[in-house]
Short mmCIF file of C-alpha atoms in Angstrom, two decimals:
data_model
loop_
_atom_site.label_atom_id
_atom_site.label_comp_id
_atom_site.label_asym_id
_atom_site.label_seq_id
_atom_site.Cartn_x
_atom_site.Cartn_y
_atom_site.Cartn_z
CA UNK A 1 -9.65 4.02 17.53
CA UNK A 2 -10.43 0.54 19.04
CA UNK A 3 -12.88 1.37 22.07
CA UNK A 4 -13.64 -0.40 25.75
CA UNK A 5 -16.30 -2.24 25.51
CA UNK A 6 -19.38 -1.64 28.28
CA UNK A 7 -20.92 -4.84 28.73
CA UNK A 8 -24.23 -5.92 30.67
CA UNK A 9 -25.00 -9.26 31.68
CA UNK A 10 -28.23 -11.15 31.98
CA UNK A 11 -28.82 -14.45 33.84
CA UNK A 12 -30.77 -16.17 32.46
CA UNK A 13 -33.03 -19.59 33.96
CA UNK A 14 -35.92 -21.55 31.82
CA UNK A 15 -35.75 -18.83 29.78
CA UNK A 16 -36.84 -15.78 31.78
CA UNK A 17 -34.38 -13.31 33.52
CA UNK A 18 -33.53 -13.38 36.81
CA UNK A 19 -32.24 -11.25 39.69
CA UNK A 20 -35.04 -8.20 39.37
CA UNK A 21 -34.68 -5.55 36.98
CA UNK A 22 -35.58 -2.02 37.58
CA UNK A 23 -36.86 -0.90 33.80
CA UNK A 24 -39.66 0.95 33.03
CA UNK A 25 -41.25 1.06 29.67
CA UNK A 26 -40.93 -2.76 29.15
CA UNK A 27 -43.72 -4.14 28.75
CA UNK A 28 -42.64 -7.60 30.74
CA UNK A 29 -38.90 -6.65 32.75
CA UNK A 30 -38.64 -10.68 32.76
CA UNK A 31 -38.45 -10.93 29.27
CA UNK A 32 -34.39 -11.06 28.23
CA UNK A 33 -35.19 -10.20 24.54
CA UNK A 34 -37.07 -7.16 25.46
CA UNK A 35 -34.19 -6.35 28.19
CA UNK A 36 -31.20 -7.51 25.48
CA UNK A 37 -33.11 -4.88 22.71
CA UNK A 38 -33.29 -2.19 25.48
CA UNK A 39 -29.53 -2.26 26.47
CA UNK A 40 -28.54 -2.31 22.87
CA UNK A 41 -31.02 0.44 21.90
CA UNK A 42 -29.03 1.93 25.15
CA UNK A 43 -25.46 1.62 23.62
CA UNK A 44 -24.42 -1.13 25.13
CA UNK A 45 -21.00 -2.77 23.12
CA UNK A 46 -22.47 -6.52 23.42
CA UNK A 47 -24.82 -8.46 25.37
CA UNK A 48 -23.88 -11.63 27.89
CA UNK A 49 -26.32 -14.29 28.71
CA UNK A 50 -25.56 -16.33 31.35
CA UNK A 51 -27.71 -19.05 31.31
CA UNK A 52 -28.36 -20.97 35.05
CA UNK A 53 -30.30 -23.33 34.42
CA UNK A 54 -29.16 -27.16 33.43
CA UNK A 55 -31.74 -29.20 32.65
CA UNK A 56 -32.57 -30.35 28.93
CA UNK A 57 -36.00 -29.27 28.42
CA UNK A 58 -34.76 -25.87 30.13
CA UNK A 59 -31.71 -25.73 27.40
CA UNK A 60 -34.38 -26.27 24.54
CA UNK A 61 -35.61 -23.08 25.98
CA UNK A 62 -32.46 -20.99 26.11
CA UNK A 63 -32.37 -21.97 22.00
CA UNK A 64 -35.35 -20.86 21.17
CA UNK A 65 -34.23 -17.49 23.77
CA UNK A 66 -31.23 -17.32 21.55
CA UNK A 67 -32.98 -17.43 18.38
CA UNK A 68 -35.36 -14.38 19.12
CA UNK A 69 -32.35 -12.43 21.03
CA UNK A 70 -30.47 -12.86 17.37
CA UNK A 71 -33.73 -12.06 15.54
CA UNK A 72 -33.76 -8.89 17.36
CA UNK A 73 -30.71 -7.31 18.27
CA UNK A 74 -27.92 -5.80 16.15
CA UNK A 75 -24.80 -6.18 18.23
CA UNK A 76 -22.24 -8.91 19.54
CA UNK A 77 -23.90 -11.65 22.09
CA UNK A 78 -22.52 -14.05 24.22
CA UNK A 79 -24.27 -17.00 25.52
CA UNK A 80 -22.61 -18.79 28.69
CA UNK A 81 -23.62 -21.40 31.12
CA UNK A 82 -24.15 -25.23 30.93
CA UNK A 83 -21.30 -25.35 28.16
CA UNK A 84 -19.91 -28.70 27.47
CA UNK A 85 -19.06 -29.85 24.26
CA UNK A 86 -18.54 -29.17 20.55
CA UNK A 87 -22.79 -30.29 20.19
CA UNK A 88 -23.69 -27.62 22.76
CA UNK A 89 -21.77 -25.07 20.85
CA UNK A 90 -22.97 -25.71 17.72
CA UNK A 91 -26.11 -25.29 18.86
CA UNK A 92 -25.72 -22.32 20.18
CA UNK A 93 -24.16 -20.94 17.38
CA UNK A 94 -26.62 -21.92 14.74
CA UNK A 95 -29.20 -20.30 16.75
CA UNK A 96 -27.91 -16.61 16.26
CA UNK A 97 -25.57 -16.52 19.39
CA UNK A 98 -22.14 -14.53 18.54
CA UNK A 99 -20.02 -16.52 20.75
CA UNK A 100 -20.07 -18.85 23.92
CA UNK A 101 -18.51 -18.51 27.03
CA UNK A 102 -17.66 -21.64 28.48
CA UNK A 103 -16.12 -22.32 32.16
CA UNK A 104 -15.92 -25.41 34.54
CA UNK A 105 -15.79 -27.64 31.05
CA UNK A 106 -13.16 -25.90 30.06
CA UNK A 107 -11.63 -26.92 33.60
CA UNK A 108 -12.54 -30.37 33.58
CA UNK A 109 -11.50 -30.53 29.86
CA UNK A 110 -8.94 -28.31 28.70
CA UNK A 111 -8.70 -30.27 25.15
CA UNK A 112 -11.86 -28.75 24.63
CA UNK A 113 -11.02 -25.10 23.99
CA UNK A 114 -8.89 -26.37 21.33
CA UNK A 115 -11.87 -28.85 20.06
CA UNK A 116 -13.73 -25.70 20.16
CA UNK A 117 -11.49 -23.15 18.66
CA UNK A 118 -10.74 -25.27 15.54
CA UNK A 119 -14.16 -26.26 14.95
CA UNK A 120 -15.66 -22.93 15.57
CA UNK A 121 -12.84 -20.27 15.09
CA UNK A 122 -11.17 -18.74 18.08
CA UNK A 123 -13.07 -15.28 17.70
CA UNK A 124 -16.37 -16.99 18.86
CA UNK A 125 -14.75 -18.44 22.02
CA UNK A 126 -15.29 -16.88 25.47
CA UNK A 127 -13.40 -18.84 28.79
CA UNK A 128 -15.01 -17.42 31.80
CA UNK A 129 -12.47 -17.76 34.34
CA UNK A 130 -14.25 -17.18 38.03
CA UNK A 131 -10.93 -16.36 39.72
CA UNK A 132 -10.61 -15.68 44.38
CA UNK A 133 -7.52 -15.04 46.25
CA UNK A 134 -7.07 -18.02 49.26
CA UNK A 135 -4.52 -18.99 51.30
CA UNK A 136 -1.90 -21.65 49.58
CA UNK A 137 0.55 -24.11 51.18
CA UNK A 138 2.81 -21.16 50.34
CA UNK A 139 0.62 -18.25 50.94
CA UNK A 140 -2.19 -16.35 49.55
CA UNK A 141 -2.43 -16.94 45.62
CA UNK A 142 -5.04 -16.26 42.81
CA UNK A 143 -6.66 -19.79 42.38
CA UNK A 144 -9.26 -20.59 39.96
CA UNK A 145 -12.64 -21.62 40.69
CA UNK A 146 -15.83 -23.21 39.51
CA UNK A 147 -19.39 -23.97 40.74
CA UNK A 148 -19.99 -20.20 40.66
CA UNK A 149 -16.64 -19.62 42.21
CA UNK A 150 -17.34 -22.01 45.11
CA UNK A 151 -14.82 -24.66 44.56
CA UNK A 152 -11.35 -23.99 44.26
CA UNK A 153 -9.27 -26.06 41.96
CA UNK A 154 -5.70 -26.85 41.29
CA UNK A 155 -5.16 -24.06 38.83
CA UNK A 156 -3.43 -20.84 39.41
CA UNK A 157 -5.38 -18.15 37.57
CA UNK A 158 -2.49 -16.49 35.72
CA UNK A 159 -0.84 -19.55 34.04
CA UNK A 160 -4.42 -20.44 33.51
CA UNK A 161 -5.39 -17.45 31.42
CA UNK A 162 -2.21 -18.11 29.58
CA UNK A 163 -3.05 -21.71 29.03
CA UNK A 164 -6.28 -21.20 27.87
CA UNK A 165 -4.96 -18.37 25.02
CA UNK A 166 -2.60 -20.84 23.98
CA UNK A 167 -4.96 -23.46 23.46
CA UNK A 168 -7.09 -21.18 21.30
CA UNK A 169 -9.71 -18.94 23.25
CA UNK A 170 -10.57 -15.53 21.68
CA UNK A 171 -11.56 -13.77 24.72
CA UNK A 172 -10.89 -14.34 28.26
CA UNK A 173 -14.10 -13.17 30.78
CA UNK A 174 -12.06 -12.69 34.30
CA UNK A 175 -14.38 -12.37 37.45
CA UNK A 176 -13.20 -12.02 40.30
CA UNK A 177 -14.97 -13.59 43.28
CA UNK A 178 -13.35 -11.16 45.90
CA UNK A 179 -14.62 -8.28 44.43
CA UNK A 180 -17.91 -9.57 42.61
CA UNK A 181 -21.29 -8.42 44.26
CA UNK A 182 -18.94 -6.06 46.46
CA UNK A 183 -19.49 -2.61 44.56
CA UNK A 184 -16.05 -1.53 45.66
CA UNK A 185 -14.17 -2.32 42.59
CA UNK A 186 -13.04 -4.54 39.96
CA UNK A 187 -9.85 -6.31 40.98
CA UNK A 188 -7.57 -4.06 39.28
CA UNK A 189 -4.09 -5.56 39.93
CA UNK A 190 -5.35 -9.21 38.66
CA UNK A 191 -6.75 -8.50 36.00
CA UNK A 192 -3.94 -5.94 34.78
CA UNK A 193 -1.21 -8.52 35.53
CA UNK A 194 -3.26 -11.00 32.59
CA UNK A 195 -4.14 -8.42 30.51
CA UNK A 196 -0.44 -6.86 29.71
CA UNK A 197 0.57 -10.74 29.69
CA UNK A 198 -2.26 -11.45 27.06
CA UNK A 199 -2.83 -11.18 23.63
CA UNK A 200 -6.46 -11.52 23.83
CA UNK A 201 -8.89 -9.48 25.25
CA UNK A 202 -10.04 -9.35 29.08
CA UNK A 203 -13.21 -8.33 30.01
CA UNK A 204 -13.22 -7.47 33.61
CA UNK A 205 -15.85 -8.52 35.90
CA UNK A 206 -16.94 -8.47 39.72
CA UNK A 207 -17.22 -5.69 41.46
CA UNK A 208 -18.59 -2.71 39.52
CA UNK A 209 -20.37 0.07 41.81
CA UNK A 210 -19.43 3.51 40.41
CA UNK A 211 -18.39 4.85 36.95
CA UNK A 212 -14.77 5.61 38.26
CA UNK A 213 -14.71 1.68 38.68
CA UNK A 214 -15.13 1.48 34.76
CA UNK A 215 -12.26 4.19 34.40
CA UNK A 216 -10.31 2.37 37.18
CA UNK A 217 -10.54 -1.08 34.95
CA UNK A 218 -9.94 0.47 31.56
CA UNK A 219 -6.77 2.33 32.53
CA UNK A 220 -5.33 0.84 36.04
CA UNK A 221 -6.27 -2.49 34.89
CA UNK A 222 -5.24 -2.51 31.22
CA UNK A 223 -8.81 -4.18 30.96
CA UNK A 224 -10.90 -4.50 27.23
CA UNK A 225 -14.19 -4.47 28.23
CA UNK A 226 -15.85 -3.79 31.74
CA UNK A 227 -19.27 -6.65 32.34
CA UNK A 228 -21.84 -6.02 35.42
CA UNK A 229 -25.02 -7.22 35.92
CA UNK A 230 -27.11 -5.87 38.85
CA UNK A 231 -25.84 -1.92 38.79
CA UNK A 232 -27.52 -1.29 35.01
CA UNK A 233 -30.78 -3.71 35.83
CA UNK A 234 -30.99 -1.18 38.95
CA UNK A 235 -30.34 1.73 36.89
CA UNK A 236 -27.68 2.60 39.58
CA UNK A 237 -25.58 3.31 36.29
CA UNK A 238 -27.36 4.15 32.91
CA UNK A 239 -25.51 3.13 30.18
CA UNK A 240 -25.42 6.09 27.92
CA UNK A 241 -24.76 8.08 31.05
CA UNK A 242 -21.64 6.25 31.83
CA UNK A 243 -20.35 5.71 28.35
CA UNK A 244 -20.24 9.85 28.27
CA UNK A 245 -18.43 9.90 31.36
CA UNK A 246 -15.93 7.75 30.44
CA UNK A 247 -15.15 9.67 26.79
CA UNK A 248 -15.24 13.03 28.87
CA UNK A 249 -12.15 11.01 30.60
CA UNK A 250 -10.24 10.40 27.54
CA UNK A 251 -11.30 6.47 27.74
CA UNK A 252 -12.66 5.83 23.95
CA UNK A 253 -15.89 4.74 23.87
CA UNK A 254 -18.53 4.20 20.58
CA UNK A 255 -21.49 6.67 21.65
CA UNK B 1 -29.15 -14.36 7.99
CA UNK B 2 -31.03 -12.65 10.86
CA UNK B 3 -29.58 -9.37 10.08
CA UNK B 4 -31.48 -9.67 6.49
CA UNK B 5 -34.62 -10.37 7.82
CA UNK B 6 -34.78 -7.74 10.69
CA UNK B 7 -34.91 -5.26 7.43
CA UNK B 8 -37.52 -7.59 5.84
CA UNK B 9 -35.06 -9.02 2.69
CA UNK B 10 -35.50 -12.60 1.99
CA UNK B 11 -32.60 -15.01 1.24
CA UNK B 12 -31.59 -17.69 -0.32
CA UNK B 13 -28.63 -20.15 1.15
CA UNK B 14 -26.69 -21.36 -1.53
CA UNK B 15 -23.64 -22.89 -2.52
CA UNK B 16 -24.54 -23.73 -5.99
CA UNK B 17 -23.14 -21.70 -9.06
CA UNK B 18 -26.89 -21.62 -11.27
CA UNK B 19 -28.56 -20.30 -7.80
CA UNK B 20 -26.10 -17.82 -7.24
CA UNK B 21 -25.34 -16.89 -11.08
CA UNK B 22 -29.28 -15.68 -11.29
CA UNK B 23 -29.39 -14.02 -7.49
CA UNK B 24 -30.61 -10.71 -7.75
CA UNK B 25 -28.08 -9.87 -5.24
CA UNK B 26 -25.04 -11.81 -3.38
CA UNK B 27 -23.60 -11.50 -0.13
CA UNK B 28 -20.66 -13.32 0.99
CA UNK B 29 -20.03 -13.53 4.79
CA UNK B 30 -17.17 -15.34 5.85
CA UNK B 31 -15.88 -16.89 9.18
CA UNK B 32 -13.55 -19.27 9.86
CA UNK B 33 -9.68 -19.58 7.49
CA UNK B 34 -8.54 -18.24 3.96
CA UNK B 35 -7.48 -21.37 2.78
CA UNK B 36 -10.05 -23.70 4.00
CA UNK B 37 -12.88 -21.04 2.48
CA UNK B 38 -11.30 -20.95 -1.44
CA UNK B 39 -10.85 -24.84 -0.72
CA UNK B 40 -14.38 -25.04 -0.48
CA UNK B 41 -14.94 -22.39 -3.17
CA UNK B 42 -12.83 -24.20 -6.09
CA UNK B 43 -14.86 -27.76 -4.99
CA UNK B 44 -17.81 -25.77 -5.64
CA UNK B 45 -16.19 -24.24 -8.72
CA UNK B 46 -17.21 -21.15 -7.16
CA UNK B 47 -14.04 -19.46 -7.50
CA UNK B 48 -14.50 -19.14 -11.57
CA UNK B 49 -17.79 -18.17 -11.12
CA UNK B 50 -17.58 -15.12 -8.23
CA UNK B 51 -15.13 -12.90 -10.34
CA UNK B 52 -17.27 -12.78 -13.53
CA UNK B 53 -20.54 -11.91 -11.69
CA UNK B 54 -22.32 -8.88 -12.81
CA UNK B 55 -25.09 -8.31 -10.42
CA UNK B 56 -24.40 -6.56 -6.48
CA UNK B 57 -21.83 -8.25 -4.67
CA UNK B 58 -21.05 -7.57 -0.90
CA UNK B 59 -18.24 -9.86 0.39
CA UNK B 60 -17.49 -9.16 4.32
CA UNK B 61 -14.86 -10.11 7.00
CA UNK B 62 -12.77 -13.46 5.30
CA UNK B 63 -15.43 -12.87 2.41
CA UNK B 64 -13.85 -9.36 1.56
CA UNK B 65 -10.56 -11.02 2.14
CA UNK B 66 -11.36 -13.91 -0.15
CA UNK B 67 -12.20 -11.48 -2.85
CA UNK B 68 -8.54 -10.02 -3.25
CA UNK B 69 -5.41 -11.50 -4.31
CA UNK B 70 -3.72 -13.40 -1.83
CA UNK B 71 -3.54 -13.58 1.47
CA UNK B 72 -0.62 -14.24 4.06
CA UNK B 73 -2.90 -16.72 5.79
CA UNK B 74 -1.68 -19.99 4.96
CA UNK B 75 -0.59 -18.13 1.85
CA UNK B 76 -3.55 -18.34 0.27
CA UNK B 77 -4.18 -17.98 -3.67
CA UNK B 78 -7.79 -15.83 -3.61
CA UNK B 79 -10.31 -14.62 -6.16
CA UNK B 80 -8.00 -11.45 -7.04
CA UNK B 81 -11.50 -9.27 -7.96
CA UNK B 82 -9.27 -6.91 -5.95
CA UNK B 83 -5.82 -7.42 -6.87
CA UNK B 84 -4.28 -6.59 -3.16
CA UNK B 85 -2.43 -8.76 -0.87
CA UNK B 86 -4.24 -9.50 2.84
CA UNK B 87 -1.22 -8.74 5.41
CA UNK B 88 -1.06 -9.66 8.71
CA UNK B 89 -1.01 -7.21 11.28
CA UNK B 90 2.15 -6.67 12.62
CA UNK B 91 3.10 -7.22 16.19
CA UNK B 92 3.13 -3.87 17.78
CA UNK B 93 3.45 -3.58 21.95
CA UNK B 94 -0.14 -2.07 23.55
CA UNK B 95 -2.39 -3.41 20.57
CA UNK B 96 -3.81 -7.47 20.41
CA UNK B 97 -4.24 -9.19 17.10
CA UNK B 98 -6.88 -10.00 16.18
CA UNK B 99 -8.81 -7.01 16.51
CA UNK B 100 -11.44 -7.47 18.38
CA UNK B 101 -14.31 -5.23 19.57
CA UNK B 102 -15.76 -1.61 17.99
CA UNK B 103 -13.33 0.15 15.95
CA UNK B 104 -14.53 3.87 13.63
CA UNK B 105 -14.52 3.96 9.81
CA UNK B 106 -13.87 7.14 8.12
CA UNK B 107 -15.40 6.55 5.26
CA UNK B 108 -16.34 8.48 1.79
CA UNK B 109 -20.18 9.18 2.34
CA UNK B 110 -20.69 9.36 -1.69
CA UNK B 111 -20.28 5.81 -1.94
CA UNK B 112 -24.23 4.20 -2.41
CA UNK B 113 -23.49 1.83 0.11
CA UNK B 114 -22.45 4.32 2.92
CA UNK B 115 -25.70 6.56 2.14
CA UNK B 116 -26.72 8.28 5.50
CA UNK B 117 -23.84 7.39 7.65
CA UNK B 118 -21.93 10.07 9.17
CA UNK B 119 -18.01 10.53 8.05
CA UNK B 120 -17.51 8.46 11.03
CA UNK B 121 -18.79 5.58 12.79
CA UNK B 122 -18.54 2.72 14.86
CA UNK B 123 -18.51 -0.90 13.33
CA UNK B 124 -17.30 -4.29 14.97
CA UNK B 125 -14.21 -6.10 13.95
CA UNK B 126 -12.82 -9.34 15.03
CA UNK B 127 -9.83 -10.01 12.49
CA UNK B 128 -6.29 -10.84 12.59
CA UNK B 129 -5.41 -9.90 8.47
CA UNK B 130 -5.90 -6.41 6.98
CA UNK B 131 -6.52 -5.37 3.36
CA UNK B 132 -4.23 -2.07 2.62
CA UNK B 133 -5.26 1.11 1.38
CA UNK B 134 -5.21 0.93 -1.96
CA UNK B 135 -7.37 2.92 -5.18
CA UNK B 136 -10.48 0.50 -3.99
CA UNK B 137 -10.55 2.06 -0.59
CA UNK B 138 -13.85 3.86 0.23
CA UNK B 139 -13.55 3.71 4.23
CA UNK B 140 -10.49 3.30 6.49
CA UNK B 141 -10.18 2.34 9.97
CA UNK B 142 -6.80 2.99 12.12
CA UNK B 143 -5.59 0.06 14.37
CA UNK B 144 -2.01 -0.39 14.49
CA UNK B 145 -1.68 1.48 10.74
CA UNK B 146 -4.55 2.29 8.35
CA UNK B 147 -6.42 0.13 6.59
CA UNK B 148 -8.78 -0.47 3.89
CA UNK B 149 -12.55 -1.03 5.84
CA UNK B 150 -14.19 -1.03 3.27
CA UNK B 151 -13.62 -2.00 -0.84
CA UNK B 152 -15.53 -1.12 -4.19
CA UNK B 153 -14.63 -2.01 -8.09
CA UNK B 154 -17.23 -1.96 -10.12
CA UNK B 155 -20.36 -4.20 -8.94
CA UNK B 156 -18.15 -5.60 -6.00
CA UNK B 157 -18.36 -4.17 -2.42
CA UNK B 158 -16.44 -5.58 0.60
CA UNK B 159 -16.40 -4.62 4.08
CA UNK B 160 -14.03 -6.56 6.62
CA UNK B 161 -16.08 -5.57 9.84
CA UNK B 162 -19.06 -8.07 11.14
CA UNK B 163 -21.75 -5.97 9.27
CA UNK B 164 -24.51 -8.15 10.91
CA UNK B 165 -23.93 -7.04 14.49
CA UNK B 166 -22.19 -3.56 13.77
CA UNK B 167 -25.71 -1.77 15.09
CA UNK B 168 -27.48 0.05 13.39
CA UNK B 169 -24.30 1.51 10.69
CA UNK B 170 -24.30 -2.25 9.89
CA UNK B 171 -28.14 -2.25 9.42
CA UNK B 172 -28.04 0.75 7.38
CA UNK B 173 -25.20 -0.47 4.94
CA UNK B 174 -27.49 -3.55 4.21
CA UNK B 175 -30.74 -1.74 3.46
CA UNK B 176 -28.06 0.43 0.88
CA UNK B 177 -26.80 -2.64 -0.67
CA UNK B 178 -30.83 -3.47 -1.22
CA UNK B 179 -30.75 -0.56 -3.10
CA UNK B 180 -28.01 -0.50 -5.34
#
């Protein structure tokens, strides 16, 4: 049986992680590699790398990053941030990364999923959609955002997600900014309303604090995969810990 | 690429049909479309050479779909080592095509390339076209119907999940295909 996927997500600047991990046993918590080979040797389903950095010398660095994380590790990775053209991809690519998850370029240039999905096949194709609910002209709506979900654009989030399927993405990576860095919850009515409208997968992100918010996403909110960040550097959640809970539940999980 | 040298193989890129007629081994990994692939393949004149091969053979995702018949993408003539069609999955309510994330084979442990892997485990798919059971079959996976996982005739093995990033099962079936 197809399973959720459990996701954890590193961010990634000049090469180094940030946000402070909680790991012991590593010889250097910094080091993503080490961190990427200890979530995998973990269980995790795939790695994401977001990196936040932007400037040239500092992507040189998230290459050669890539090329040790693919060196090392035996499961799906992601590399995000910075994305802007077919180049950047190809890059990426070549350098051992899965797939790329690509945001506000997709937003300033939707032509470019396609671009990318021909050139690259849609299965290695990730749109991040960074998604808060704000007051409209005709009320409160789900409008998308960019500059880590600071400025609003024109698009509505649901026809979005559809748009960007039909123009060729494999995946869609929904975060909410309401309910990101919260801990009360993923935003379960969102991100069911694209999933049952989708034929790709959603993974589900912003807002994780518990293990019943994993259970929450995968059944309540129809999600594929559940991403967080901060509660499994913490070790607020272990992986393998939370993977059992949610099989106990019924949810099917590769342990 | 990187999965062969984590378990210390080396490899040879190659495209050319003396290279890969004296290759101790051959693996065929495949991304990307049916048709475009055996385009590439007959330029190459690869596609007279691959079926008459003698040595190891390990075709996986569109590779193990290139080695069969036909298939309904594009409608695609193939290499026919395994004379099946590729179907498309069909369009059932509650499942997405393609496939995409960790999926169980159940698999027959006898075969030499599924030494020391439990009756069942975890490997990662991403694919929208399924090879059907058939006599070949030596694992199966369930999405939507059952399908064929995993293919053997003679010195040709196929699997159509990402064996490079399926963990350490995918690890495992690589170091067996070094030993075959």
């Amino acid at each position: 049986m197809l399973t959720k996927r459990i996701i954890p997500c590193l961010d990634i600047k000049d090469g180094r992680t940030v946000k402070g991990t909680n790991f012991v046993n590593l010889r250097d918590a910094g080091d993503p590699v080490e961190l990427g080979a200890e979530y995998a040797r973990q269980g995790a389903d795939e790695l994401v790398f977001l990196d936040i950095t932007a400037t040239v010398e500092e992507r040189k660095t998230l290459l050669d990053l890539v090329r040790r994380v693919a060196h090392t590790i035996n499961i799906p990775f992601c590399v995000g941030g910075g994305i802007g053209s077919v180049a950047d991809v190809s890059k990426l690519l070549n350098a051992g990364a899965d797939k790329v998850s690509i945001n506000s370029s997709a937003v300033r240039n939707p032509q470019l999923i396609n671009e990318l999905a021909l050139e690259f096949g849609s299965q290695c194709i990730v749109v991040a959609i960074d998604t808060r609910y704000i007051e409209q002209a005709n009320g409160y709506e789900h409008i998308v955002h960019t500059h880590g979900g600071r400025k609003p654009t024109e698009l509505r989030t649901i026809a979005w997600a559809k748009e960007v399927e039909d123009r060729g993405a494999g995946e869609i990576l929904l975060t909410s900014m309401d309910t990101d860095g919260t801990k009360a919850g993923f935003a379960l009515e969102l991100t069911a309303e694209i999933s049952e409208n989708s034929n790709i997968p959603i993974i589900a992100s912003g807002g994780a604090g518990s293990m019943e918010h994993f259970y929450d996403v995968f059944t309540a909110g129809k999600a594929d995969a559940g991403l967080a960040a901060s509660i499994f550097h913490f070790k607020e959640i272990g992986i393998p810990e939370l993977k059992n809970y949610l099989k106990e539940k019924g949810i099917p999980m590769r342990i | 690429m990187y999965a062969l040298e984590r378990i210390g193989a080396s490899y040879e890129l190659s495209d050319n049909a003396d290279v890969i007629r004296s290759a101790e081994r051959i693996i065929f990994p495949g991304v990307g479309e049916a048709s475009t692939a055996m385009k590439s393949l007959r330029e190459n004149g690869l596609d007279k050479v691959i079926p008459t091969l003698k040595q190891p053979f390990l075709g996986t995702c569109v590779g193990m779909q290139l080695l069969c018949q036909s298939s309904e993408e594009n409608n695609t003539e193939c290499l026919g080592v395994f004379d099946i069609p590729i179907l498309k999955f069909p369009r059932v309510k509650g499942f997405k095509v393609p496939q995409t994330g960790w999926n169980n084979i159940t698999a027959d442990q006898s075969n030499p390339l599924l030494k020391g892997l439990r009756e069942s485990e975890y490997v990662y798919y991403n694919h929208g076209y399924y090879a059907p059971l058939c006599d070949y079959t030596v694992a199966k996976t369930d999405y939507i119907l059952e399908y064929s996982a995993m293919l053997q005739r003679d010195n040709f093995f196929a699997a159509q999940f990402h064996s490079e990033i399926s963990g350490d099962v995918g690890e495992q079936i690589f170091k067996n295909f070094l030993e075959i």
